[in-house]
mmCIF file of N, CA and C in Angstrom:
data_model
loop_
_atom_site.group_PDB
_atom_site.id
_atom_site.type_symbol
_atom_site.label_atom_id
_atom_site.label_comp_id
_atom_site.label_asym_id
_atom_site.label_seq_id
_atom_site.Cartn_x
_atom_site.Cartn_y
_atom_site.Cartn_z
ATOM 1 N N UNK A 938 0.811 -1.200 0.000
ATOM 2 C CA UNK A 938 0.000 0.000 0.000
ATOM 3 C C UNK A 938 0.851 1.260 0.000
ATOM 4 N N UNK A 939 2.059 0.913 -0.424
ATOM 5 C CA UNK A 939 3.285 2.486 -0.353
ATOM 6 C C UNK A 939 2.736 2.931 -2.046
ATOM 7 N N UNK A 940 2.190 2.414 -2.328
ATOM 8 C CA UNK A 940 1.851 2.856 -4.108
ATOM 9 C C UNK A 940 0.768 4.141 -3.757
ATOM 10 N N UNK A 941 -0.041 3.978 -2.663
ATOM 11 C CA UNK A 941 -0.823 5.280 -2.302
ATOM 12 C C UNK A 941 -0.260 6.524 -1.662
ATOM 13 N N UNK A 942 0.506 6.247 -0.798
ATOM 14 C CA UNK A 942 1.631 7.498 -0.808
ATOM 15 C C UNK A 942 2.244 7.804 -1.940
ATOM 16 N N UNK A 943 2.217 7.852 -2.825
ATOM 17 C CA UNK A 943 3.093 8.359 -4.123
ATOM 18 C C UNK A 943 2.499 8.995 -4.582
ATOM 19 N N UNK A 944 0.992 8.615 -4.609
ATOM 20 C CA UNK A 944 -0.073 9.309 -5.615
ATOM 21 C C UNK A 944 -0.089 10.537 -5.198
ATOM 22 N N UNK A 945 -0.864 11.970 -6.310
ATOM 23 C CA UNK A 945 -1.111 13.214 -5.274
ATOM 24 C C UNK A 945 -2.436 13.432 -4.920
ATOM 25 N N UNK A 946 -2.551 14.035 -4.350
ATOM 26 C CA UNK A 946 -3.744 14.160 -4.010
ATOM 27 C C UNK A 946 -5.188 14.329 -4.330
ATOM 28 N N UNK A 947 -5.016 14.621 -5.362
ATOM 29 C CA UNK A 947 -5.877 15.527 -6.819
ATOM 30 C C UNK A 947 -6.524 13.812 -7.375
ATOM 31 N N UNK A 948 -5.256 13.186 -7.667
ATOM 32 C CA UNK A 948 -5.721 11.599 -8.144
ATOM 33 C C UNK A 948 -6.568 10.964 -6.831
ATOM 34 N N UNK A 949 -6.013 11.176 -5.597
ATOM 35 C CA UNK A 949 -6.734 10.821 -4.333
ATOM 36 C C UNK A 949 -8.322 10.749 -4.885
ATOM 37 N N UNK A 950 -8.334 11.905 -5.268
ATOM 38 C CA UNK A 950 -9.954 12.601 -4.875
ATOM 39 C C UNK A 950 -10.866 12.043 -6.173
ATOM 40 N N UNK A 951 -9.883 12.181 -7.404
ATOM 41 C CA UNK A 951 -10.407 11.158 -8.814
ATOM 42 C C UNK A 951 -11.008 9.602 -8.033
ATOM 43 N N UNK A 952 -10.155 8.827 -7.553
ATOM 44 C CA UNK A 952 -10.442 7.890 -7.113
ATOM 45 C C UNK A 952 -11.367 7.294 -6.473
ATOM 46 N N UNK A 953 -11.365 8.170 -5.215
ATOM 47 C CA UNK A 953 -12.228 7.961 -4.608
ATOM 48 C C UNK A 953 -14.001 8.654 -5.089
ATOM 49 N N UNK A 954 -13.945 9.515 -5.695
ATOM 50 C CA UNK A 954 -15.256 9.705 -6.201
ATOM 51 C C UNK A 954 -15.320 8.609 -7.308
ATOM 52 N N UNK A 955 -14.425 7.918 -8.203
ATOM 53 C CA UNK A 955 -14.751 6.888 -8.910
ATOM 54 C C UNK A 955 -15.546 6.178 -7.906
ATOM 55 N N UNK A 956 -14.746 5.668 -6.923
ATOM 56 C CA UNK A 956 -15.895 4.209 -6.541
ATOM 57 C C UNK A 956 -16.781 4.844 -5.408
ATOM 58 N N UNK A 957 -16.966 5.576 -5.533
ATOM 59 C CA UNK A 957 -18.867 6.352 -4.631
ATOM 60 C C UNK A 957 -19.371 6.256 -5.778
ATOM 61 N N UNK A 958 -19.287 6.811 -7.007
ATOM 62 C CA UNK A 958 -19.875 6.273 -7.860
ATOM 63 C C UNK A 958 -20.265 5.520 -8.572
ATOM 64 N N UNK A 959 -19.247 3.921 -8.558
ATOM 65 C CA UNK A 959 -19.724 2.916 -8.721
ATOM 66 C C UNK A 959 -20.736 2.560 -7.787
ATOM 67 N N UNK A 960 -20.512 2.586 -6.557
ATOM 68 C CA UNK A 960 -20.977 1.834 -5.602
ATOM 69 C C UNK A 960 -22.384 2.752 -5.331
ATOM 70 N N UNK A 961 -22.455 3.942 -5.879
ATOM 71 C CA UNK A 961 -24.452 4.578 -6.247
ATOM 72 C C UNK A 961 -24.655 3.677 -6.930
ATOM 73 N N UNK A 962 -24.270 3.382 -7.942
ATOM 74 C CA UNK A 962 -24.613 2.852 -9.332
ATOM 75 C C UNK A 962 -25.045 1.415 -9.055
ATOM 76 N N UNK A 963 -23.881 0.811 -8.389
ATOM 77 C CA UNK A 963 -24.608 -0.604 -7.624
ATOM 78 C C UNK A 963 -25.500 -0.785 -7.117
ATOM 79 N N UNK A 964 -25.873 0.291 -5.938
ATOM 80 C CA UNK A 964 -26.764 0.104 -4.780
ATOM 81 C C UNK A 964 -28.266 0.883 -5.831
ATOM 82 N N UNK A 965 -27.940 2.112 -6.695
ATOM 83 C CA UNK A 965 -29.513 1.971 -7.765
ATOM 84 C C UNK A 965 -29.643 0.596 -8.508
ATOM 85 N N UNK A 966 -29.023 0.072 -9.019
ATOM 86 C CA UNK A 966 -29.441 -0.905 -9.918
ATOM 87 C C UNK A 966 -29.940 -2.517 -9.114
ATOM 88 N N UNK A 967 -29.011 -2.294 -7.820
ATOM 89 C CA UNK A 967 -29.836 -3.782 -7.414
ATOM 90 C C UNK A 967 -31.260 -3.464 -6.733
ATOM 91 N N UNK A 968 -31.142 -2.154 -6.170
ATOM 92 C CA UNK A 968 -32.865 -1.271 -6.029
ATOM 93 C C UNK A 968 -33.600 -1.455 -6.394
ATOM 94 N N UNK A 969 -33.362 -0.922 -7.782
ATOM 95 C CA UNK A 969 -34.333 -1.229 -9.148
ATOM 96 C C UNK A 969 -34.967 -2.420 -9.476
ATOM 97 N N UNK A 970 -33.596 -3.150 -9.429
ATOM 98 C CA UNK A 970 -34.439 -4.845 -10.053
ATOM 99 C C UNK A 970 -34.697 -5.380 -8.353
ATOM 100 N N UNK A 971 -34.837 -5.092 -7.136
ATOM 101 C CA UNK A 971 -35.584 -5.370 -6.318
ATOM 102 C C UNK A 971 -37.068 -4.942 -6.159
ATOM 103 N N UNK A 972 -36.931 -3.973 -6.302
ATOM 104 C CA UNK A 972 -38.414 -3.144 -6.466
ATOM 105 C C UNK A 972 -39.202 -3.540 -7.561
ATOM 106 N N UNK A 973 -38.755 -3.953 -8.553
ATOM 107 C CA UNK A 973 -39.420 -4.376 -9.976
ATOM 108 C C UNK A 973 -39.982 -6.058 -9.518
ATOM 109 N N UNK A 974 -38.787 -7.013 -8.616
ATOM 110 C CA UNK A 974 -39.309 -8.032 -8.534
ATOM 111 C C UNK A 974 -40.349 -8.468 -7.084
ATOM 112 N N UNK A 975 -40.309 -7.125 -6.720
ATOM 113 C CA UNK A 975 -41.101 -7.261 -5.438
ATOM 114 C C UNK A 975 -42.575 -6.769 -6.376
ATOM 115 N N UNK A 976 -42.706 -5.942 -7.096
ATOM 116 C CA UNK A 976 -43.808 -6.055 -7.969
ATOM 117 C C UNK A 976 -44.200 -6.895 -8.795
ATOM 118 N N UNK A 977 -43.708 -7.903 -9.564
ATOM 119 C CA UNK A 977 -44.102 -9.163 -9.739
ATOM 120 C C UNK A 977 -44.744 -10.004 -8.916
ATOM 121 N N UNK A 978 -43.935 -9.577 -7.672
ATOM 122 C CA UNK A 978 -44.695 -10.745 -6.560
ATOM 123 C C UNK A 978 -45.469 -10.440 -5.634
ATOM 124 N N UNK A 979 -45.991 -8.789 -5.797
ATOM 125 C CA UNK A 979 -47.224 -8.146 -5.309
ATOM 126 C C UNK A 979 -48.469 -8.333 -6.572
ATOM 127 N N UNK A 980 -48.194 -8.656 -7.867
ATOM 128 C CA UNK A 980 -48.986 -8.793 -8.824
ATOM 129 C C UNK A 980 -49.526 -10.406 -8.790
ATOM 130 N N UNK A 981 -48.543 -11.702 -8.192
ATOM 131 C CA UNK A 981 -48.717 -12.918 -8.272
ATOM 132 C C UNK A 981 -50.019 -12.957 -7.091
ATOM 133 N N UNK A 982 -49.677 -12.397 -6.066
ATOM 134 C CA UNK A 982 -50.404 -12.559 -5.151
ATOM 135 C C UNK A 982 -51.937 -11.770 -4.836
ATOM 136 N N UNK A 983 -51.847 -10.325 -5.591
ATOM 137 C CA UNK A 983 -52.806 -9.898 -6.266
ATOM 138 C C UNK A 983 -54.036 -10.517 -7.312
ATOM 139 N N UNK A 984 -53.212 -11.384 -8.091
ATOM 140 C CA UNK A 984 -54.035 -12.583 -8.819
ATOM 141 C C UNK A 984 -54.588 -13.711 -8.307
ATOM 142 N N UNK A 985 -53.458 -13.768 -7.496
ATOM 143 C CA UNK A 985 -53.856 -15.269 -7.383
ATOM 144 C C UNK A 985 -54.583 -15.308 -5.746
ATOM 145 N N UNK A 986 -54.597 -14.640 -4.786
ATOM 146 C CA UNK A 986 -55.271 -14.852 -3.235
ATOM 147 C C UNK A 986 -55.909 -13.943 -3.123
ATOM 148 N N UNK A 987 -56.247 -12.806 -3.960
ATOM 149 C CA UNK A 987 -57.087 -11.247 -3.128
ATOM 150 C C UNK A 987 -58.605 -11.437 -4.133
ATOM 151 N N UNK A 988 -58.686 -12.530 -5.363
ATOM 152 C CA UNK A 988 -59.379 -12.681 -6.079
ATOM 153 C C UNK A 988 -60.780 -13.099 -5.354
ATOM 154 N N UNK A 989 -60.853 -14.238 -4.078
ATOM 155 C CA UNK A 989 -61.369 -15.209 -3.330
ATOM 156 C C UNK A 989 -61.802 -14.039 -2.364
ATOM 157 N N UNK A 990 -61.220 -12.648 -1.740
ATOM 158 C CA UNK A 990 -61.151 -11.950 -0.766
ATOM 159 C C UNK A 990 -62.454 -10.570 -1.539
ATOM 160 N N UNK A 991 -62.242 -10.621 -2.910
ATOM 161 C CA UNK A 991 -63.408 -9.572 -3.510
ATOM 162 C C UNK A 991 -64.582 -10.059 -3.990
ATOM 163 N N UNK A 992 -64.530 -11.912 -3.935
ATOM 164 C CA UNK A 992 -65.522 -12.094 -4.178
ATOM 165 C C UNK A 992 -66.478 -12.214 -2.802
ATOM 166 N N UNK A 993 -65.869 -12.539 -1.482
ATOM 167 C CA UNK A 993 -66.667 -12.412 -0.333
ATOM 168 C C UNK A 993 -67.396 -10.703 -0.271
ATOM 169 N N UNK A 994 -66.297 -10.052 -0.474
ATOM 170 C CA UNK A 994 -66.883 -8.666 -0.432
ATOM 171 C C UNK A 994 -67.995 -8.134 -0.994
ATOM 172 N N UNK A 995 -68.096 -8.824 -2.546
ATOM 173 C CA UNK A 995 -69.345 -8.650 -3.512
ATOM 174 C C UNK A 995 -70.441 -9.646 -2.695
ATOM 175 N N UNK A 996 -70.458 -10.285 -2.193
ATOM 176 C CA UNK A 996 -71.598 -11.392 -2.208
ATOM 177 C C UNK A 996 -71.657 -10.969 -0.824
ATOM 178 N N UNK A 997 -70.947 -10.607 0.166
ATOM 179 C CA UNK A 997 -71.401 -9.690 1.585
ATOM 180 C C UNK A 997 -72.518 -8.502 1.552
ATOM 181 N N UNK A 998 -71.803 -7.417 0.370
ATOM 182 C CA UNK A 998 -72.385 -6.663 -0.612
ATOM 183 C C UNK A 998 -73.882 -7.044 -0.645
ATOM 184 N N UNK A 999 -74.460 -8.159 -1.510
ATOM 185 C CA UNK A 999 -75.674 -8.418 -2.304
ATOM 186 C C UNK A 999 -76.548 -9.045 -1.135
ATOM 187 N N UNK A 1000 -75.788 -9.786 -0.165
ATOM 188 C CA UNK A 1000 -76.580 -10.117 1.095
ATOM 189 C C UNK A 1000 -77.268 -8.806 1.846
ATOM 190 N N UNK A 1001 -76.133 -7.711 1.795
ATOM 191 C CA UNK A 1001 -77.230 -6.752 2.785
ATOM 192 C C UNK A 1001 -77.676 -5.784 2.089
ATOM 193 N N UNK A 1002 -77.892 -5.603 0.883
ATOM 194 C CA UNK A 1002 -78.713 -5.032 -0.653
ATOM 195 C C UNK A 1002 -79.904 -5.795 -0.360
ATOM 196 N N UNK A 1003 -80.088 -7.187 -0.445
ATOM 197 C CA UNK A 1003 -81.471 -8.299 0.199
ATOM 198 C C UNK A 1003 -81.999 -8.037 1.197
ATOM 199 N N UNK A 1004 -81.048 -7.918 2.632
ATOM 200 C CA UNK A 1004 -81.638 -7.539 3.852
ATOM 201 C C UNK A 1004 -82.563 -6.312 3.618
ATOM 202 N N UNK A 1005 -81.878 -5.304 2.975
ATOM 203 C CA UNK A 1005 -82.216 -3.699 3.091
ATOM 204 C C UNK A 1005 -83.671 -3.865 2.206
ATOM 205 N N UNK A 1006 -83.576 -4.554 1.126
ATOM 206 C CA UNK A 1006 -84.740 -4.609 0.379
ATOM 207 C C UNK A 1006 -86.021 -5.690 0.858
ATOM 208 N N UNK A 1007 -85.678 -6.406 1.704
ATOM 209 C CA UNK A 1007 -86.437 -7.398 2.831
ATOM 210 C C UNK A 1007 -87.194 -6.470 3.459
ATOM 211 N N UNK A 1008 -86.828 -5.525 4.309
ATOM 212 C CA UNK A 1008 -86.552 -4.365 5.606
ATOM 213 C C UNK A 1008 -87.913 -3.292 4.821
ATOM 214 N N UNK A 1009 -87.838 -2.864 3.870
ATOM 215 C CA UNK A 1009 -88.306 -1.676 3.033
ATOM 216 C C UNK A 1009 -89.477 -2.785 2.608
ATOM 217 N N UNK A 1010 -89.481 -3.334 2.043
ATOM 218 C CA UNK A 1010 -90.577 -4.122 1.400
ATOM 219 C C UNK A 1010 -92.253 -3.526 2.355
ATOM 220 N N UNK A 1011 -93.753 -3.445 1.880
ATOM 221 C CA UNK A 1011 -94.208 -2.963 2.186
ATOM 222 C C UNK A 1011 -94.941 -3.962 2.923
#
């Protein structure tokens, strides 16, 4: 590590903003494709288990639409 004492300082500062900037660049891009695949698997589960959860809601729905129209009836 005597190869870094040689350098001046000016290159110091090249350097080190090189790898902050890799290492943004890393930490956006594995972000990205995390966030993208956490939406795939908010869309799998969207399809496939909340489907069973809107149909109780509709048919909860039409049960007390019946009651109410039971209730009113003359």
């Amino acid at each position: 590590m005597s190869w870094i004492n040689d350098v001046r300082v000016a290159y110091k500062f090249v350097i080190l903003n090189l790898i902050s900037i890799l290492g943004m660049i890393i930490i956006g891009v594995l972000g990205y494709t995390t966030i993208k695949q956490a939406q795939k698997d908010l869309d799998t589960v969207n399809e496939t288990y909340l489907n069973g959860i809107f149909e109780i809601g509709r048919c909860r729905h039409a049960m007390r639409y019946a009651q109410v129209q039971t209730t009113l009836a003359p």
